[in-house]
XYZ file of C-alpha atoms in Angstrom:
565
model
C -240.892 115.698 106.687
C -240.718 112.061 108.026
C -238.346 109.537 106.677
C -239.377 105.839 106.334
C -237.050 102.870 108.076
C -236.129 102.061 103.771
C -235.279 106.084 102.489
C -233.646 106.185 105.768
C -230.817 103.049 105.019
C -230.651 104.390 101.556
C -229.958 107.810 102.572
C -227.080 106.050 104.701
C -225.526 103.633 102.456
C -225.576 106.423 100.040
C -223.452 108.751 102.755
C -221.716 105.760 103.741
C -220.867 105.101 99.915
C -219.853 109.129 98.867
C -217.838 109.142 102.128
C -215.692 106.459 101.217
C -215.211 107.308 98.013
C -213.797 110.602 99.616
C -216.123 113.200 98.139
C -216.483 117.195 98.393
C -218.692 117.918 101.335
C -220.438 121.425 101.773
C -220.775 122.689 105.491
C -223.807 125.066 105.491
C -224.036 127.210 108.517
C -227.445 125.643 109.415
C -224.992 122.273 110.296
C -226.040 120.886 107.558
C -223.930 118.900 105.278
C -223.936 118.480 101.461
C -221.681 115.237 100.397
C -221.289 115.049 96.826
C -219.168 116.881 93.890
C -219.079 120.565 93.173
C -219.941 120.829 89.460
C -219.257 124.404 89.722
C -218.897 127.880 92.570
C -218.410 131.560 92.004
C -218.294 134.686 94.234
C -222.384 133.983 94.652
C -223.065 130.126 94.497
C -221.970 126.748 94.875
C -223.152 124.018 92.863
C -223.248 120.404 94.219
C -223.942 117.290 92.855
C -225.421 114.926 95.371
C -227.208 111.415 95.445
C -230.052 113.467 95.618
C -229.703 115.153 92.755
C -227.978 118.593 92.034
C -228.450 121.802 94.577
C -227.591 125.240 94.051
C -226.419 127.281 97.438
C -225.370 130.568 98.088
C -221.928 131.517 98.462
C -223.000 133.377 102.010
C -224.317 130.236 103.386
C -221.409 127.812 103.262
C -219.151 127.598 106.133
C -216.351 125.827 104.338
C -215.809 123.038 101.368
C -214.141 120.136 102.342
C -212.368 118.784 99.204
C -212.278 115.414 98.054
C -209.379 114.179 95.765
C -210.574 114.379 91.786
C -211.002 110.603 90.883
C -213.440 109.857 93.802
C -215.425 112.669 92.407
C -215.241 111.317 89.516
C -216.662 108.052 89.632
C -218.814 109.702 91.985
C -220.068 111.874 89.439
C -219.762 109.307 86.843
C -222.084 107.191 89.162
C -224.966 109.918 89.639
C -224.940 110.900 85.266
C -225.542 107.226 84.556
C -228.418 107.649 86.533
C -230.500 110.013 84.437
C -228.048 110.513 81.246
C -228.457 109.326 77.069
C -225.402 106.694 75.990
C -223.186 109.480 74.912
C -223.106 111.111 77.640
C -222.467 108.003 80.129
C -219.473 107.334 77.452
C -217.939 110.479 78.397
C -218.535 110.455 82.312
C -216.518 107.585 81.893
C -213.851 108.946 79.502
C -213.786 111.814 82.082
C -213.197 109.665 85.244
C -210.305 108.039 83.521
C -208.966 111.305 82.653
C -209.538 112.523 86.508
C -207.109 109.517 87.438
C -210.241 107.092 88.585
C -208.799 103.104 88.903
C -209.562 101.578 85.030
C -210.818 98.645 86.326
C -213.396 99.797 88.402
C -214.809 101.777 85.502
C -214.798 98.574 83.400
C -216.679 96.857 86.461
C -219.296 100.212 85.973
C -219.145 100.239 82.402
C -219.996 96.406 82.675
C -222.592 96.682 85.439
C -224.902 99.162 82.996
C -224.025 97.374 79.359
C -227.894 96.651 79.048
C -228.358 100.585 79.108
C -225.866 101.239 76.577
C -226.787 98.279 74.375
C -230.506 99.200 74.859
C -230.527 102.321 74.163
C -228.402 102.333 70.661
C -231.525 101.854 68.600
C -233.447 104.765 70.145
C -230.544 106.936 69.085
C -230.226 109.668 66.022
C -226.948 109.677 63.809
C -225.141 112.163 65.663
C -226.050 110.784 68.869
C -224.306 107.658 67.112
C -221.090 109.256 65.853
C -221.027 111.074 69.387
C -220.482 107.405 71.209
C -218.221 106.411 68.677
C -215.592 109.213 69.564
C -215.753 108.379 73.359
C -215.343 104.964 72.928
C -212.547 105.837 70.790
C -211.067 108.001 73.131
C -211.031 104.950 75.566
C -209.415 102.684 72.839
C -206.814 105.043 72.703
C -206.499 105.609 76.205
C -206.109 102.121 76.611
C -208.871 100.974 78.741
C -211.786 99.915 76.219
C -212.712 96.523 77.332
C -214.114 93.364 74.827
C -217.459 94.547 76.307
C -216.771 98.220 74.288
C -215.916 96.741 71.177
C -219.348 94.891 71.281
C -221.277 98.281 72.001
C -219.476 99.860 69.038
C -220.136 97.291 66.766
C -223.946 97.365 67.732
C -223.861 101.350 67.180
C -221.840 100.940 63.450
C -224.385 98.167 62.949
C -226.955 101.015 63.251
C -225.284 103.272 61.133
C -225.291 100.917 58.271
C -221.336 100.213 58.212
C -220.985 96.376 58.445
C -217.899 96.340 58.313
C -216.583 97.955 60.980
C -218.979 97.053 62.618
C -217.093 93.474 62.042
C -213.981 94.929 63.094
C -215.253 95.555 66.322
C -216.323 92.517 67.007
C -213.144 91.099 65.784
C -211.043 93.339 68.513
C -213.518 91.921 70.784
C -212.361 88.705 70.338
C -213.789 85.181 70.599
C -214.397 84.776 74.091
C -215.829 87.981 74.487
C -218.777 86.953 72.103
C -219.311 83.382 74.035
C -222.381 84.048 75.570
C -225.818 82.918 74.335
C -227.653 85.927 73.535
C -224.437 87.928 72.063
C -222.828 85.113 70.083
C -226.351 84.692 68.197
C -226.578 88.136 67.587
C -222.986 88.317 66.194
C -223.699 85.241 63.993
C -226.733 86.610 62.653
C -225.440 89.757 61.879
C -221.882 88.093 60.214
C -224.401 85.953 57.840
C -226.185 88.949 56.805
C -223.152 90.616 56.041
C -221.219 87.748 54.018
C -225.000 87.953 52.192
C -224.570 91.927 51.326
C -220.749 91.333 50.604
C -221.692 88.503 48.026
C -224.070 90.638 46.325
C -222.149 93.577 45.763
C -219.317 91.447 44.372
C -216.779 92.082 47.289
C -216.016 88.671 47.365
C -212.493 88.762 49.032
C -213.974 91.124 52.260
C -216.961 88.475 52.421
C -214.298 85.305 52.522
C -212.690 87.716 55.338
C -215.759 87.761 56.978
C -216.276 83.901 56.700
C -212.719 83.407 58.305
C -214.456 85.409 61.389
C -217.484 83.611 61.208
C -215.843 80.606 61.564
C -214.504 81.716 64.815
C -218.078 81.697 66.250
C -219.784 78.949 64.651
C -217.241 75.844 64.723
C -218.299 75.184 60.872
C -220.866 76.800 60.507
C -219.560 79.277 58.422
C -217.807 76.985 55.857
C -221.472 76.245 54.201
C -221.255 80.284 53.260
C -217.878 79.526 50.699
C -219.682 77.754 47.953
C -222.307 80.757 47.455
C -219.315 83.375 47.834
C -217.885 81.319 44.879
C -221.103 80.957 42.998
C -221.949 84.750 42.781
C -218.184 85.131 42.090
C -218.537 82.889 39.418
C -221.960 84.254 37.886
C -220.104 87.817 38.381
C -217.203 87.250 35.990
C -219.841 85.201 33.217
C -221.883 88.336 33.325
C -218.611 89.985 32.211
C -217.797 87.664 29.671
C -214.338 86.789 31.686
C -215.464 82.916 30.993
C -211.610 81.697 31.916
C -212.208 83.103 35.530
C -215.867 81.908 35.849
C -214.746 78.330 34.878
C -212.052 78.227 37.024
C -213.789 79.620 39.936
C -215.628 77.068 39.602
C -213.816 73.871 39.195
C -210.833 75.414 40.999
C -212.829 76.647 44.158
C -215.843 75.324 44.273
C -215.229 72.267 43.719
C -214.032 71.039 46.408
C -217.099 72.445 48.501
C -220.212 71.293 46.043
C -218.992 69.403 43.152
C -222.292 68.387 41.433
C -223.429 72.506 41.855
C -219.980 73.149 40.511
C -220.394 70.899 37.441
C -224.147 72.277 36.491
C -222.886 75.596 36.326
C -219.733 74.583 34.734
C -222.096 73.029 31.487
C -223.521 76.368 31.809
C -221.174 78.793 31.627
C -219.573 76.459 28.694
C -222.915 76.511 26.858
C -222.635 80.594 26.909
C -219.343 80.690 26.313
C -219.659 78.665 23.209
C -222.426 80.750 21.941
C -220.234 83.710 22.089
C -216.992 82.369 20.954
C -218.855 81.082 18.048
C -220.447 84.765 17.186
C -217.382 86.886 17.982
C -214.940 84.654 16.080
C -213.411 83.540 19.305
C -213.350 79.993 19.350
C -209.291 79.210 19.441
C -209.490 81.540 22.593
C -212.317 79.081 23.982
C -211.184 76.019 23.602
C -207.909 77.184 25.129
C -209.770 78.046 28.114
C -211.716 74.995 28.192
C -208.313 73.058 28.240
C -207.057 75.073 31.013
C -210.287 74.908 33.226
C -212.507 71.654 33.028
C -210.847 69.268 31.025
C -209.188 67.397 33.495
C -212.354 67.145 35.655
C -214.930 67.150 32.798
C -213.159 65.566 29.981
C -216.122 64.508 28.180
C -218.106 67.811 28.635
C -214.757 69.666 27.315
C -214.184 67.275 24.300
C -217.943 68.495 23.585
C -217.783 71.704 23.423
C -214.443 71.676 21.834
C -216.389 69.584 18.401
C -218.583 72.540 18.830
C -215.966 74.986 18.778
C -214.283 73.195 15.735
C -217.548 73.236 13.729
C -218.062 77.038 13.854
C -214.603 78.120 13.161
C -214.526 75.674 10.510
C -218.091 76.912 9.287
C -216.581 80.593 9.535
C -213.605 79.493 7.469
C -215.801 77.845 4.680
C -218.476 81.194 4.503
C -215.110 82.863 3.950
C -214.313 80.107 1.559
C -210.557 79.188 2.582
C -211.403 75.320 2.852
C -207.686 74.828 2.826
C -207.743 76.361 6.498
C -210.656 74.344 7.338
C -208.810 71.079 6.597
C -206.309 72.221 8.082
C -208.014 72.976 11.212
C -210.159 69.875 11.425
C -207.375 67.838 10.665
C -206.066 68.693 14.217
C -209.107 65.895 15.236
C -208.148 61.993 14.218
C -210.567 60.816 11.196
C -212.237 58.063 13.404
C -212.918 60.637 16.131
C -214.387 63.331 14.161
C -218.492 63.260 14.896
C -220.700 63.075 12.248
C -221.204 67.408 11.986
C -217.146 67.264 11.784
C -216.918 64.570 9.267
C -219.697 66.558 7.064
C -217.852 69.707 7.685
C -214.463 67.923 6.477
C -216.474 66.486 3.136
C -217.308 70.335 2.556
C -213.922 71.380 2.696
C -212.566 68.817 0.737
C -215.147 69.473 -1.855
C -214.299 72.902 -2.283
C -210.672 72.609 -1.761
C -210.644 70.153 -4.225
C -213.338 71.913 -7.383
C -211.143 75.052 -6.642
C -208.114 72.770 -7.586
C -209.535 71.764 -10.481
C -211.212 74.733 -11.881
C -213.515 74.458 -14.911
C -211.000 72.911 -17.462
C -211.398 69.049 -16.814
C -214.928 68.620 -17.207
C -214.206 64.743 -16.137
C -212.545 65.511 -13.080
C -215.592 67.773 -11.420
C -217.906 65.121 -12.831
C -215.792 62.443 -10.480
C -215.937 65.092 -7.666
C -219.802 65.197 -8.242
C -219.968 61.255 -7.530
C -217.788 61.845 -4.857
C -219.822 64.393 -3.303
C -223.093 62.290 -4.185
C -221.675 59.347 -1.873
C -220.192 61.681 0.916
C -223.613 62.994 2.133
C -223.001 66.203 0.372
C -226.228 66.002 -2.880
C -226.864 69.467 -2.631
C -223.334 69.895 -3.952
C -223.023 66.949 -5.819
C -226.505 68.432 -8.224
C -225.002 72.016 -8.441
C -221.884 70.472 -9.933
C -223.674 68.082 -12.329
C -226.221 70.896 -13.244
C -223.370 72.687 -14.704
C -222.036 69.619 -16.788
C -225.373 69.288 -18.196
C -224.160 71.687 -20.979
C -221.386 69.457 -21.460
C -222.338 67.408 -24.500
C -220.008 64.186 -23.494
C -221.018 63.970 -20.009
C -224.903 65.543 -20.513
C -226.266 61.716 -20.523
C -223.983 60.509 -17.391
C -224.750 63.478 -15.608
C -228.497 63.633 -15.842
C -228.188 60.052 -14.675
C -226.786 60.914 -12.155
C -228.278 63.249 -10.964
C -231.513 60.995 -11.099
C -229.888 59.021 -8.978
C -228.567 61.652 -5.982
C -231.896 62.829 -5.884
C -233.686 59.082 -5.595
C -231.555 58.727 -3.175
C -232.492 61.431 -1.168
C -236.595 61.077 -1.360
C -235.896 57.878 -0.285
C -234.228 59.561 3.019
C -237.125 61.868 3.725
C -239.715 59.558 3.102
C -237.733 57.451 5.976
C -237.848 60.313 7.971
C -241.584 61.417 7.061
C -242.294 58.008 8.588
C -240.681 58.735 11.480
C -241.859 61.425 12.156
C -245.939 60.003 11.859
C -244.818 56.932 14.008
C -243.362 60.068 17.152
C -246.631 62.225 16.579
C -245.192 64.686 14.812
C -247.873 65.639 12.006
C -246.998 69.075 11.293
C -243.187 68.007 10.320
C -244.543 65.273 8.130
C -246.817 67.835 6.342
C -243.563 70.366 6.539
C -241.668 67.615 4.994
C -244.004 66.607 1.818
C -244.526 70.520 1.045
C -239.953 70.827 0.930
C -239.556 68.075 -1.036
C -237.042 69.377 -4.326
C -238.466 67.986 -7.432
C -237.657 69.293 -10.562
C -240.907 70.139 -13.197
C -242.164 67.322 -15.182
C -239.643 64.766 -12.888
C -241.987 62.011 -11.080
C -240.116 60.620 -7.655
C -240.930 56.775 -7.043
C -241.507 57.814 -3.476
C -243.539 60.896 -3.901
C -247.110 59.732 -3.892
C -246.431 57.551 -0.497
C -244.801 60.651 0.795
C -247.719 62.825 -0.239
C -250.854 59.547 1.359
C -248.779 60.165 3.896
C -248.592 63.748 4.615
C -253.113 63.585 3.879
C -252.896 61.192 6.984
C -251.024 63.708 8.808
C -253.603 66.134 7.963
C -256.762 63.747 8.995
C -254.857 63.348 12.328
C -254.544 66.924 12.881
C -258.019 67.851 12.413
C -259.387 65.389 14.969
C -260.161 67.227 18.166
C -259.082 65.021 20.747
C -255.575 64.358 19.206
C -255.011 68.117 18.729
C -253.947 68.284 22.309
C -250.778 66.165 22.403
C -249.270 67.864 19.349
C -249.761 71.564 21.166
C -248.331 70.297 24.121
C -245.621 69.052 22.322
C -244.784 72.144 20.379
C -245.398 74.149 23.739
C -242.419 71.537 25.532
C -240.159 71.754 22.731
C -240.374 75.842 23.122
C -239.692 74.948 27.077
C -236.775 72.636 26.601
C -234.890 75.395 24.470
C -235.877 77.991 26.451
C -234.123 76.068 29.698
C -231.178 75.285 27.462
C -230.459 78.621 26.419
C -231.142 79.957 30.332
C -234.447 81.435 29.640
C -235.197 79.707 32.840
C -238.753 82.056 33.396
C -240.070 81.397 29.882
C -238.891 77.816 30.231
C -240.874 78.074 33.916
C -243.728 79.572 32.565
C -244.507 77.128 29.210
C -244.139 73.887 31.836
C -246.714 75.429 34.032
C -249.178 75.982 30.931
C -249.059 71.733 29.770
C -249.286 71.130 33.156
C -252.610 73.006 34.028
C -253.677 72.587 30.274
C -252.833 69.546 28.849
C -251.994 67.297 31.917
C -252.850 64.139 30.394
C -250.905 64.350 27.509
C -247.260 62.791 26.933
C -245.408 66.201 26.880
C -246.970 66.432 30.269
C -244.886 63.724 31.948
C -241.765 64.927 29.982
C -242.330 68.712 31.403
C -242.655 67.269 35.048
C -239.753 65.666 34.490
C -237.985 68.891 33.078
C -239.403 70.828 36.043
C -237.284 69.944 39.009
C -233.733 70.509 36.060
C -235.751 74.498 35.874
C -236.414 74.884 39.344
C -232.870 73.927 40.817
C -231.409 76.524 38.005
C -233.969 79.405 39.815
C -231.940 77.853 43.014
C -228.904 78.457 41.950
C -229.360 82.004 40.461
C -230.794 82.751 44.222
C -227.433 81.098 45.486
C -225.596 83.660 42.914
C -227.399 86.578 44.465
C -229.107 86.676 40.879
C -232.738 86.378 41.726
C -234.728 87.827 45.247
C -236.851 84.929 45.082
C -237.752 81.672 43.333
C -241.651 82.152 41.657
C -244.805 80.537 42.794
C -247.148 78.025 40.644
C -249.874 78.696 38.927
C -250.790 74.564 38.339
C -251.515 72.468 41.167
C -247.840 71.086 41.221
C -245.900 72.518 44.184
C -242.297 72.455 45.467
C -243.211 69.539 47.354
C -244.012 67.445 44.886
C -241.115 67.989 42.204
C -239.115 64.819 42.532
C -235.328 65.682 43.651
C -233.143 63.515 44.997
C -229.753 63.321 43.456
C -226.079 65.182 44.735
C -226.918 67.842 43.063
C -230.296 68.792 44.487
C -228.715 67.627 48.343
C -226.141 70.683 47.794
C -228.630 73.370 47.132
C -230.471 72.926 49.708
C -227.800 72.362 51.617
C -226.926 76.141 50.810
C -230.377 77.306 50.782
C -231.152 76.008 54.255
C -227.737 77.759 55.471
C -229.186 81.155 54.013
């Protein structure tokens, strides 16, 4: 058969190439020669390898063999299984030319020369196909002659075996300048993001601040936008657990520095739940010791908060449990003229009781001074009980039904103040609520009763006019919203704005619920940033993300972080 001027100079450069490279060469009596590398020979056949591919002769047709040395035929059969073999096996032709003594640098210049075949065929590959390249480009680790280019295949193949990070390891052994060029260095940043993302999630938040350190290595910055949602998820991690000392100073301690205004938010927050449970679990010394040790010095007025609060259930605990003696001596720790009014009520309380239980029931004048004391120290409830009893006294019967007259003047004066307040803010139903509560004794006739009762019928006349109805529902439907968002019911609080927005948009509770909404939607934010929450929720009103007005620090941060996911 004919040969072509181009198969002709490719049969020759291919001679010229397996003669220099010093191959076997099988002399066939016909003259013929066979350059290449005997695979294998017995008593009845020779096999050689040739550029052509692989031919089988028989033993009784070859003249001689003419042997080349081992590492020629080695690349040269390294050369000819790249042409046709899976990544495995061009992994070991390689592994087996370095063990046949071939030059380590020429099989890097190979191994370089087809990287897109290794590379693209990694994702076509099963498991054990996987594991298979892994061990040869172990073997040349250990033999010493892995280049960066390796390490970057072997991260690719742990990549596709779902172990991120070695697959990071790799690419660190690579080194920077190994992962310099465009389309690599993209992939490798990619990939690093995506793993920082898992690490975060499954709480292994001193491998994913590894894996920033590496990042950083690629991105010049980049990665340092990554720390603040490391610390975040940390943070939410160790609230979920109830370990509020570590959440809080996560927070202030190492996210701080990063986003300070996303560092204060969920500061408030994690003090509003750990508040709640200090307070039911008897644990409020405990809290306000780690309040002291966290955010005081960079929240001073949010601590001193919570602290009051902290106060006024232990002190509430101590009174249930009536030692009012403790409670004194516990709200004592606060100054008189910086006590808040709760305090100051609470320390009235304990006084009271501290001082009736002093007294007993054997100086009838004595608890009839403590009534009058309690009368003019916002404490009537107490103040009646007390003068109730000395009603049966027959010297003080007269002073104490007096008295008690009095107190209780006194005190339908106060609601009928705040009955009025309430009608002037909208609030019908309390004002109704409020005339139905009031405490009057059979046959006794307040001054203020009959304007608190006109009153209340006015509430009623306003209720039962249609086009008022509206305001009040959306007002009861905002005040379930606004405690909803403060206890972190963020999707009920989420779900009652969207109602008065697509049902009562024109009433007043409608402009305070759009301006609640962008408070709800940067808490959805920040759960995603925790690794919380998949996704923030869609709308169901006409009001999108676009049009909830966010501007401050706080809002710049998150997406700041958002944008970097």
């Amino acid at each position: 058969m004919g040969m072509n001027g181009s198969s002709l100079a490719a049969a020759i450069a291919c001679l010229v190439a397996l003669s220099s490279a010093r191959a076997d060469v099988v002399h066939h009596v016909n003259g013929q020669q066979f350059p290449g590398v005997v695979v294998s020979e017995d008593e009845d056949r020779v096999v050689v390898r040739t550029s052509g591919g692989q031919v089988t002769l028989p033993r009784s047709a070859i003249v001689r063999i003419d042997r080349g040395d081992g590492a020629s035929n080695a690349i040269i059969d390294l050369k000819t299984t790249l042409k046709g073999a899976n990544m495995p096996g061009g992994l070991r032709a390689i592994v087996v030319a370095h063990e046949a003594g071939a030059d380590d640098a020429e099989l890097n210049d190979i191994f370089q020369g087809h990287e897109g075949f290794f590379v693209g065929s990694a994702p076509g590959l099963d498991p054990r196909q996987h594991t298979d390249a892994l061990v040869h480009l172990e073997e040349m680790e250990n033999a010493g002659f892995l280049s960066p280019k390796g390490e970057i295949l072997a991260a690719r193949i742990y990549l596709e075996l779902e172990d991120g990070l070695k697959a990071s390891d790799a690419l660190s052994r690579a080194g920077p300048e190994a992962l310099q060029d465009g389309e690599t260095s993209q992939w490798a940043r990619m990939f690093l993001k995506r793993l920082v993302r898992q690490l975060v999630q499954e709480g292994q938040y001193h491998e994913a601040v590894e894996q920033i350190e590496r990042l950083e290595l690629l991105a010049n910055g980049e990665a340092a936008i990554h720390l603040p949602m490391i610390y975040l998820a940390e943070a939410a991690r160790a609230r979920a657990a109830r370990d509020y000392e570590k959440a809080l100073s996560i927070l202030v301690g190492n996210l701080w520095p990063h986003s300070p205004e996303i560092a204060r938010n969920r500061a408030y927050l994690t003090v509003r739940e750990m508040t709640e449970w200090a307070s039911r679990n008897g644990r409020e010394q405990d809290a306000r010791r780690w309040i002291n040790r966290t955010i005081a010095p960079k929240m001073p007025m949010a601590a001193l908060s919570a602290g009051y609060e902290l106060y006024s259930s232990e002190a509430e605990t101590l009174l249930r449990g009536q030692r009012p003696e403790q409670a004194l001596e516990l709200l004592g720790q606060i100054p008189a003229e910086e006590r808040p009014e709760e305090l100051a009520t609470l320390w009235n309380r304990a006084e009271f009781e501290s001082r009736q239980r002093a007294i007993g029931r054997t100086d009838p004048l004595a608890l009839f001074e403590l009534a009058q004391w309690a009368g003019e120290n916002d404490l009537e409830r107490h103040a009646l009980m007390l003068l109730h009893e000395l009603q049966d006294n027959d010297v003080l019967k007269d002073a104490a039904r007096q008295q008690s007259q009095l107190i209780k003047e006194r005190r339908d004066l106060m609601q009928l103040e705040q009955a009025i307040d309430y009608y002037e803010a909208g609030l019908m139903n309390e004002v109704i609520d409020l005339c139905n509560r009031m405490d009057l004794d059979e046959g006794r006739e307040s001054p203020h009763q009959k304007e608190i009762r006109e009153l209340a019928e006015l509430a009623r006349t306003e209720l039962h006019i249609a086009d008022e109805q509206k305001p009040y529902q959306a007002e009861a439907f905002y005040q379930q919203a606004e405690r909803a968002y403060f206890l972190n019911r963020t999707d009920e609080s989420w779900a009652l704005i969207d109602l008065i927005l697509r049902k009562f948009p024109d009433t007043p509770a409608a402009e305070r619920s759009a301006e609640l909404l962008p408070d709800v939607a940067r808490q959805f934010e920040l759960q995603l940033l925790e690794g919380g929450r998949l996704e923030i929720p869609s709308f169901d009103s006409a009001v999108s993300h676009a049009t909830i007005r966010r501007s401050d620090k706080l809002d710049r941060e998150i997406r700041r972080l958002l944008d970097a996911m």
